[in-house]
Amino acid sequence: MDTQHQENSGGQPLMESPRKIEHIGIAVKNLEDSLAFYTQMLGMKWLGTETVESEQVRVAFLAIGESHIELLEPTSDDSPIAKFIEKKGEGIHHIALSVDNQQQRLNALQEAGVRLINETPKRGAHNNMVAFVHPKATHGVLLELCEKAEL
Ligand code: ZN
């Protein structure tokens, strides 16, 4: 792992840069309250709300430029978002990077010894396929690699 790291520290990067920040995920206790703030106080446009059963969250999307804000409210105490809020309080939970060739990138990262939470993408909100990179590997930020799902 160290050798790999050194090989990649000076020369060619492992992969092409992700295209943009797709969204920033914010863990909130109450979706309606937080939505009211972002839409009424900041004037951001609400794009929709959906429930992601597998993650036990309700998710609201807001538009901002070419990116989004994703508000995440836990739907049960077992939700990863509930656990996050319990530990750290409300706040930024993850940053999502828009990528292509998602599986290839995950494979390359894994081969380079980067700690992943998901080795294969799973379906997230908004018809996105998502996979998370462990915050231990990213210097403290939970990173989501996000690719539009084929419909
Ligand atoms: Zn996300």
XYZ file of N, CA, C and O and ligand atoms in Angstrom:
605
model
N 0.834 -1.204 0.000
C 0.000 0.000 0.000
C 0.873 1.261 0.000
O 0.635 2.178 -0.769
N 1.905 1.287 0.848
C 2.782 2.456 0.885
C 3.492 2.660 -0.442
O 3.634 3.771 -0.914
N 3.935 1.541 -1.030
C 4.638 1.617 -2.303
C 3.723 2.233 -3.362
O 4.110 3.138 -4.079
N 2.487 1.717 -3.392
C 1.506 2.227 -4.341
C 1.317 3.721 -4.139
O 1.261 4.486 -5.086
N 1.217 4.092 -2.871
C 0.979 5.489 -2.541
C 2.118 6.355 -3.093
O 1.887 7.368 -3.723
N 3.354 5.878 -2.896
C 4.499 6.660 -3.369
C 4.527 6.717 -4.887
O 4.824 7.747 -5.466
N 4.184 5.605 -5.501
C 4.174 5.601 -6.965
C 3.205 6.635 -7.516
O 3.426 7.211 -8.555
N 2.122 6.867 -6.763
C 1.108 7.792 -7.251
C 1.246 9.208 -6.703
O 0.470 10.082 -7.037
N 2.215 9.422 -5.867
C 2.298 10.742 -5.248
C 2.975 11.764 -6.154
O 2.698 12.951 -6.081
N 3.846 11.316 -7.053
C 4.564 12.281 -7.866
C 4.217 12.210 -9.339
O 4.231 13.222 -10.038
N 3.874 11.033 -9.815
C 3.720 10.844 -11.263
C 2.317 11.069 -11.742
O 1.617 11.961 -11.281
N 1.888 10.232 -12.654
C 0.545 10.326 -13.222
C -0.502 10.018 -12.157
O -0.332 9.096 -11.379
N -1.585 10.778 -12.128
C -2.666 10.421 -11.205
C -3.299 9.083 -11.597
O -3.201 8.655 -12.744
N -3.916 8.475 -10.615
C -4.562 7.181 -10.796
C -5.711 7.256 -11.793
O -6.003 6.301 -12.504
N -6.368 8.394 -11.825
C -7.540 8.544 -12.692
C -7.730 10.006 -13.061
O -7.118 10.881 -12.469
N -8.596 10.233 -14.040
C -8.963 11.606 -14.396
C -9.791 12.231 -13.292
O -10.522 11.537 -12.599
N -9.715 13.521 -13.187
C -10.465 14.224 -12.146
C -11.970 14.024 -12.323
O -12.470 14.048 -13.448
N -12.697 13.834 -11.211
C -14.162 13.871 -11.296
C -14.596 15.203 -11.904
O -13.868 16.188 -11.845
N -15.811 15.228 -12.482
C -16.231 16.388 -13.273
C -16.580 17.602 -12.431
O -16.329 18.735 -12.802
N -17.261 17.356 -11.341
C -17.743 18.479 -10.526
C -18.225 17.929 -9.191
O -18.325 16.711 -9.016
N -18.538 18.835 -8.300
C -19.218 18.425 -7.067
C -20.686 18.268 -7.414
O -21.362 19.234 -7.781
N -21.175 17.034 -7.354
C -22.570 16.770 -7.708
C -23.488 17.334 -6.627
O -24.461 18.000 -6.915
N -23.149 17.013 -5.374
C -23.906 17.605 -4.279
C -23.127 17.529 -2.982
O -22.130 16.821 -2.882
N -23.617 18.283 -2.017
C -23.107 18.195 -0.653
C -24.253 17.676 0.187
O -25.372 18.201 0.127
N -23.993 16.598 0.916
C -25.026 15.975 1.738
C -24.976 16.523 3.154
O -23.917 16.541 3.779
N -26.132 16.974 3.636
C -26.214 17.545 4.978
C -27.202 16.735 5.805
O -28.356 16.540 5.391
N -26.737 16.239 6.938
C -27.598 15.461 7.832
C -28.434 16.417 8.667
O -27.896 17.334 9.295
N -29.758 16.211 8.634
C -30.658 17.094 9.388
C -31.639 16.260 10.224
O -31.932 15.111 9.892
N -32.132 16.868 11.288
C -33.083 16.159 12.144
C -34.485 16.214 11.560
O -35.253 15.280 11.697
N -34.801 17.337 10.929
C -36.162 17.528 10.435
C -36.123 18.138 9.037
O -35.673 19.268 8.841
N -36.581 17.366 8.080
C -36.483 17.768 6.670
C -37.294 19.033 6.380
O -36.821 19.925 5.672
N -38.501 19.126 6.933
C -39.361 20.269 6.640
C -38.743 21.564 7.179
O -38.700 22.572 6.481
N -38.232 21.501 8.411
C -37.600 22.690 9.002
C -36.396 23.136 8.191
O -36.211 24.325 7.924
N -35.572 22.181 7.817
C -34.341 22.556 7.121
C -34.651 23.018 5.695
O -34.050 23.961 5.194
N -35.638 22.373 5.058
C -36.054 22.803 3.718
C -36.563 24.245 3.749
O -36.249 25.042 2.867
N -37.326 24.554 4.779
C -37.870 25.905 4.905
C -36.729 26.914 4.961
O -36.782 27.967 4.324
N -35.681 26.589 5.685
C -34.542 27.508 5.754
C -33.909 27.714 4.380
O -33.723 28.851 3.933
N -33.595 26.614 3.707
C -32.864 26.733 2.437
C -33.709 27.378 1.339
O -33.182 28.099 0.496
N -35.027 27.118 1.357
C -35.867 27.707 0.312
C -36.332 29.120 0.692
O -36.259 30.029 -0.120
N -36.781 29.300 1.923
C -37.356 30.592 2.312
C -36.289 31.628 2.643
O -36.397 32.789 2.270
N -35.240 31.208 3.345
C -34.215 32.176 3.752
C -33.192 32.385 2.649
O -32.771 33.502 2.392
N -32.757 31.300 2.018
C -31.703 31.431 1.005
C -32.255 31.490 -0.418
O -31.513 31.767 -1.350
N -33.532 31.183 -0.562
C -34.147 31.282 -1.886
C -33.751 30.180 -2.842
O -33.915 30.309 -4.056
N -33.233 29.075 -2.313
C -32.830 27.977 -3.196
C -34.052 27.212 -3.674
O -35.077 27.156 -3.005
N -33.918 26.601 -4.867
C -35.048 25.913 -5.477
C -35.089 24.448 -5.031
O -34.107 23.716 -5.169
N -36.248 24.031 -4.521
C -36.461 22.650 -4.095
C -36.784 21.812 -5.321
O -37.667 22.143 -6.106
N -36.069 20.714 -5.508
C -36.254 19.881 -6.700
C -37.100 18.642 -6.433
O -37.595 18.013 -7.355
N -37.232 18.280 -5.163
C -38.037 17.097 -4.854
C -37.527 16.394 -3.618
O -36.423 16.657 -3.146
N -38.369 15.517 -3.107
C -38.029 14.739 -1.912
C -38.323 13.281 -2.211
O -39.301 12.972 -2.886
N -37.460 12.398 -1.766
C -37.742 10.973 -1.922
C -37.178 10.192 -0.741
O -36.314 10.690 -0.017
N -37.710 8.989 -0.562
C -37.226 8.129 0.508
C -36.311 7.063 -0.090
O -36.640 6.478 -1.117
N -35.157 6.889 0.511
C -34.271 5.799 0.103
C -34.330 4.745 1.207
O -33.715 4.894 2.261
N -35.133 3.703 0.929
C -35.405 2.681 1.956
C -34.128 2.021 2.449
O -33.947 1.805 3.642
N -33.231 1.706 1.513
C -32.026 0.959 1.877
C -31.159 1.733 2.872
O -30.454 1.135 3.674
N -31.229 3.050 2.815
C -30.407 3.866 3.723
C -31.231 4.426 4.886
O -30.692 5.117 5.747
N -32.534 4.134 4.865
C -33.435 4.654 5.888
C -33.306 6.157 6.044
O -33.071 6.670 7.142
N -33.428 6.840 4.904
C -33.403 8.297 4.911
C -34.473 8.865 3.987
O -34.874 8.226 3.009
N -34.905 10.070 4.320
C -35.671 10.885 3.399
C -34.730 11.960 2.903
O -34.000 12.560 3.699
N -34.747 12.169 1.599
C -33.765 13.050 0.981
C -34.465 14.142 0.205
O -35.348 13.866 -0.605
N -34.084 15.379 0.438
C -34.587 16.502 -0.357
C -33.418 17.107 -1.122
O -32.323 17.267 -0.582
N -33.671 17.421 -2.403
C -32.640 18.021 -3.243
C -32.948 19.478 -3.509
O -34.086 19.834 -3.805
N -31.917 20.295 -3.431
C -32.028 21.713 -3.765
C -31.021 22.019 -4.862
O -29.922 21.452 -4.883
N -31.410 22.927 -5.752
C -30.517 23.288 -6.858
C -29.637 24.460 -6.451
O -30.101 25.403 -5.818
N -28.371 24.366 -6.798
C -27.487 25.531 -6.677
C -26.437 25.445 -7.783
O -25.556 24.589 -7.750
N -26.587 26.293 -8.788
C -25.683 26.253 -9.940
C -25.698 24.882 -10.573
O -26.754 24.301 -10.798
N -24.517 24.351 -10.841
C -24.445 23.019 -11.452
C -24.401 21.929 -10.375
O -24.233 20.760 -10.683
N -24.554 22.318 -9.125
C -24.512 21.360 -8.020
C -25.846 21.323 -7.278
O -26.791 22.002 -7.667
N -25.872 20.524 -6.230
C -27.071 20.407 -5.413
C -26.690 20.369 -3.942
O -25.548 20.073 -3.605
N -27.671 20.674 -3.137
C -27.582 20.390 -1.710
C -28.557 19.246 -1.470
O -29.675 19.255 -1.981
N -28.100 18.238 -0.747
C -28.925 17.071 -0.431
C -29.152 17.087 1.075
O -28.196 16.951 1.837
N -30.403 17.271 1.485
C -30.722 17.237 2.911
C -31.172 15.823 3.259
O -32.034 15.261 2.576
N -30.582 15.256 4.283
C -30.850 13.851 4.639
C -31.431 13.777 6.038
O -30.794 14.203 7.009
N -32.649 13.241 6.121
C -33.303 13.072 7.418
C -33.464 11.584 7.692
O -33.989 10.846 6.839
N -33.022 11.103 8.853
C -33.173 9.673 9.136
C -34.646 9.286 9.289
O -35.431 10.066 9.811
N -35.020 8.098 8.804
C -36.382 7.626 8.986
C -36.464 6.587 10.099
O -37.544 6.128 10.437
N -35.320 6.189 10.637
C -35.332 5.292 11.797
C -34.055 5.496 12.602
O -33.085 6.090 12.103
N -34.070 5.003 13.826
C -32.903 5.163 14.690
C -31.707 4.357 14.199
O -30.571 4.595 14.603
N -31.964 3.359 13.339
C -30.876 2.524 12.816
C -30.230 3.133 11.577
O -29.241 2.623 11.074
N -30.817 4.196 11.080
C -30.277 4.830 9.876
C -28.859 5.335 10.124
O -28.555 5.858 11.200
N -27.968 5.170 9.135
C -26.613 5.721 9.271
C -26.634 7.224 9.560
O -25.765 7.735 10.262
N -27.659 7.901 9.055
C -27.767 9.349 9.296
C -28.153 9.628 10.751
O -27.667 10.573 11.370
N -29.008 8.774 11.318
C -29.362 8.922 12.736
C -28.123 8.767 13.600
O -27.892 9.527 14.547
N -27.302 7.785 13.234
C -26.078 7.548 14.017
C -25.103 8.708 13.885
O -24.449 9.101 14.843
N -25.033 9.257 12.676
C -24.163 10.410 12.438
C -24.597 11.584 13.308
O -23.785 12.218 13.983
N -25.902 11.878 13.310
C -26.418 13.022 14.072
C -26.215 12.805 15.572
O -25.846 13.723 16.299
N -26.414 11.554 15.990
C -26.223 11.236 17.403
C -24.786 11.533 17.835
O -24.535 12.072 18.909
N -23.836 11.193 16.977
C -22.413 11.367 17.293
C -21.939 12.796 17.130
O -21.216 13.326 17.952
N -22.334 13.414 16.019
C -21.722 14.698 15.646
C -22.701 15.852 15.566
O -22.300 16.988 15.369
N -23.980 15.561 15.665
C -24.976 16.608 15.472
C -25.260 16.815 13.995
O -24.661 16.167 13.141
N -26.162 17.732 13.689
C -26.472 18.033 12.303
C -25.228 18.626 11.629
O -24.401 19.237 12.289
N -25.152 18.465 10.326
C -24.024 19.082 9.620
C -23.657 18.343 8.361
O -24.354 17.412 7.942
N -22.555 18.776 7.743
C -22.124 18.167 6.487
C -21.770 16.702 6.714
O -20.962 16.370 7.580
N -22.427 15.851 5.945
C -22.249 14.414 6.094
C -21.336 13.850 5.020
O -20.496 13.010 5.291
N -21.515 14.300 3.780
C -20.639 13.824 2.705
C -20.592 14.814 1.552
O -21.427 15.704 1.453
N -19.575 14.624 0.720
C -19.451 15.393 -0.522
C -19.494 14.390 -1.659
O -18.797 13.363 -1.620
N -20.348 14.652 -2.640
C -20.506 13.729 -3.766
C -19.840 14.298 -5.009
O -20.074 15.449 -5.378
N -18.987 13.473 -5.611
C -18.289 13.858 -6.828
C -18.927 13.153 -8.004
O -19.177 11.942 -7.959
N -19.195 13.911 -9.041
C -19.794 13.353 -10.246
C -18.702 12.672 -11.077
O -17.729 13.308 -11.457
N -18.889 11.381 -11.349
C -17.878 10.638 -12.111
C -18.529 9.838 -13.241
O -19.727 9.556 -13.223
N -17.697 9.483 -14.205
C -18.078 8.450 -15.160
C -17.231 7.217 -14.810
O -16.382 7.284 -13.923
N -17.449 6.132 -15.504
C -16.667 4.904 -15.267
C -16.515 4.583 -13.780
O -15.437 4.279 -13.291
N -17.632 4.650 -13.107
C -17.637 4.518 -11.646
C -16.971 3.224 -11.159
O -16.110 3.251 -10.284
N -17.390 2.083 -11.750
C -16.854 0.811 -11.281
C -15.345 0.716 -11.528
O -14.601 0.245 -10.680
N -14.918 1.205 -12.688
C -13.481 1.217 -12.989
C -12.702 2.016 -11.954
O -11.629 1.628 -11.522
N -13.252 3.149 -11.593
C -12.595 4.005 -10.596
C -12.528 3.307 -9.244
O -11.518 3.362 -8.550
N -13.630 2.650 -8.880
C -13.641 1.938 -7.600
C -12.586 0.829 -7.607
O -11.863 0.635 -6.629
N -12.512 0.123 -8.718
C -11.515 -0.948 -8.827
C -10.099 -0.391 -8.700
O -9.268 -0.958 -7.992
N -9.853 0.716 -9.394
C -8.513 1.314 -9.366
C -8.154 1.766 -7.955
O -7.029 1.554 -7.484
N -9.120 2.367 -7.277
C -8.874 2.829 -5.904
C -8.589 1.641 -4.991
O -7.652 1.660 -4.189
N -9.408 0.614 -5.155
C -9.231 -0.553 -4.310
C -7.868 -1.201 -4.532
O -7.180 -1.573 -3.584
N -7.480 -1.310 -5.796
C -6.167 -1.886 -6.108
C -5.037 -1.040 -5.540
O -3.967 -1.556 -5.218
N -5.270 0.258 -5.423
C -4.250 1.149 -4.863
C -4.269 1.156 -3.333
O -3.525 1.883 -2.702
N -5.153 0.332 -2.761
C -5.193 0.202 -1.310
C -6.023 1.251 -0.612
O -5.898 1.462 0.591
N -6.878 1.936 -1.354
C -7.741 2.957 -0.765
C -8.950 2.271 -0.123
O -9.585 1.414 -0.747
N -9.239 2.639 1.098
C -10.329 1.997 1.831
C -11.682 2.497 1.326
O -11.973 3.687 1.382
N -12.497 1.556 0.858
C -13.823 1.888 0.334
C -14.903 1.395 1.286
O -14.715 0.394 1.973
N -16.027 2.077 1.300
C -17.186 1.569 2.033
C -18.002 0.670 1.107
O -18.512 -0.361 1.520
N -18.094 1.052 -0.180
C -18.794 0.224 -1.172
C -17.844 -0.122 -2.303
O -17.332 0.757 -2.970
N -17.632 -1.414 -2.500
C -16.758 -1.829 -3.606
C -17.519 -1.841 -4.925
O -16.920 -1.786 -5.992
N -18.838 -1.952 -4.824
C -19.680 -1.831 -6.020
C -20.756 -0.786 -5.729
O -21.218 -0.658 -4.599
N -21.151 -0.044 -6.760
C -22.144 1.011 -6.571
C -23.507 0.449 -6.190
O -23.851 -0.671 -6.564
N -24.265 1.218 -5.462
C -25.650 0.856 -5.158
C -26.541 2.013 -5.559
O -26.066 3.125 -5.761
N -27.817 1.744 -5.661
C -28.743 2.785 -6.101
C -29.032 3.753 -4.962
O -29.417 3.344 -3.872
N -28.815 5.030 -5.225
C -29.101 6.057 -4.227
C -30.296 6.874 -4.640
O -31.104 6.439 -5.464
N -30.409 8.071 -4.100
C -31.511 8.951 -4.450
C -31.314 9.483 -5.861
O -30.207 9.466 -6.397
N -32.427 9.940 -6.494
C -32.323 10.702 -7.735
C -31.790 9.887 -8.898
O -31.113 10.409 -9.792
N -32.039 8.578 -8.882
C -31.521 7.706 -9.943
C -30.021 7.756 -10.094
O -29.486 7.622 -11.199
N -29.322 7.975 -9.005
C -27.872 7.943 -9.046
C -27.373 6.603 -8.532
O -27.965 6.011 -7.633
N -26.287 6.127 -9.137
C -25.573 5.006 -8.571
C -24.464 5.597 -7.709
O -23.731 6.491 -8.161
N -24.376 5.134 -6.482
C -23.445 5.762 -5.543
C -22.550 4.735 -4.875
O -22.937 3.576 -4.691
N -21.347 5.166 -4.541
C -20.418 4.345 -3.760
C -19.580 5.291 -2.914
O -19.188 6.368 -3.375
N -19.341 4.880 -1.691
C -18.648 5.764 -0.754
C -17.208 5.324 -0.524
O -16.903 4.132 -0.460
N -16.342 6.331 -0.401
C -14.944 6.119 -0.038
C -14.809 6.478 1.435
O -15.350 7.493 1.893
N -14.108 5.642 2.175
C -14.024 5.809 3.625
C -13.307 7.110 4.014
O -12.273 7.436 3.431
N -13.849 7.832 4.998
C -13.220 9.096 5.411
C -11.768 8.930 5.898
O -10.992 9.875 5.819
N -11.437 7.739 6.366
C -10.049 7.507 6.797
C -9.090 7.645 5.616
O -7.930 7.994 5.775
N -9.597 7.344 4.415
C -8.741 7.383 3.226
C -8.690 8.771 2.600
O -7.791 9.082 1.834
N -9.666 9.612 2.931
C -9.805 10.897 2.227
C -9.434 12.085 3.107
O -9.790 13.213 2.796
N -8.775 11.801 4.206
C -8.391 12.858 5.146
C -9.602 13.511 5.784
O -9.691 14.730 5.895
N -10.563 12.671 6.141
C -11.620 13.137 7.034
C -12.968 13.439 6.415
O -13.872 13.868 7.126
N -13.111 13.245 5.100
C -14.400 13.539 4.465
C -14.990 12.266 3.862
O -14.302 11.550 3.142
N -16.231 11.988 4.182
C -16.910 10.886 3.510
C -17.196 11.331 2.079
O -17.907 12.301 1.851
N -16.604 10.621 1.123
C -16.740 10.998 -0.285
C -17.644 10.015 -0.987
O -17.487 8.802 -0.847
N -18.568 10.536 -1.758
C -19.456 9.707 -2.563
C -19.051 9.862 -4.022
O -18.909 10.985 -4.501
N -18.842 8.744 -4.692
C -18.673 8.784 -6.145
C -20.042 8.501 -6.741
O -20.681 7.503 -6.414
N -20.483 9.378 -7.596
C -21.881 9.405 -8.005
C -21.959 9.410 -9.529
O -21.310 10.206 -10.193
N -22.732 8.488 -10.066
C -22.910 8.435 -11.527
C -24.385 8.258 -11.834
O -25.070 7.469 -11.191
N -24.865 9.004 -12.813
C -26.269 8.874 -13.218
C -26.534 7.434 -13.647
O -25.795 6.874 -14.448
N -27.604 6.852 -13.120
C -27.940 5.479 -13.499
C -28.535 5.455 -14.890
O -29.189 6.403 -15.316
N -28.275 4.357 -15.606
C -28.956 4.151 -16.897
C -30.415 3.849 -16.597
O -30.707 3.012 -15.762
N -31.301 4.531 -17.260
C -32.716 4.289 -16.984
C -33.264 3.189 -17.878
O -32.772 2.962 -18.949
Zn -25.259 11.915 -1.563
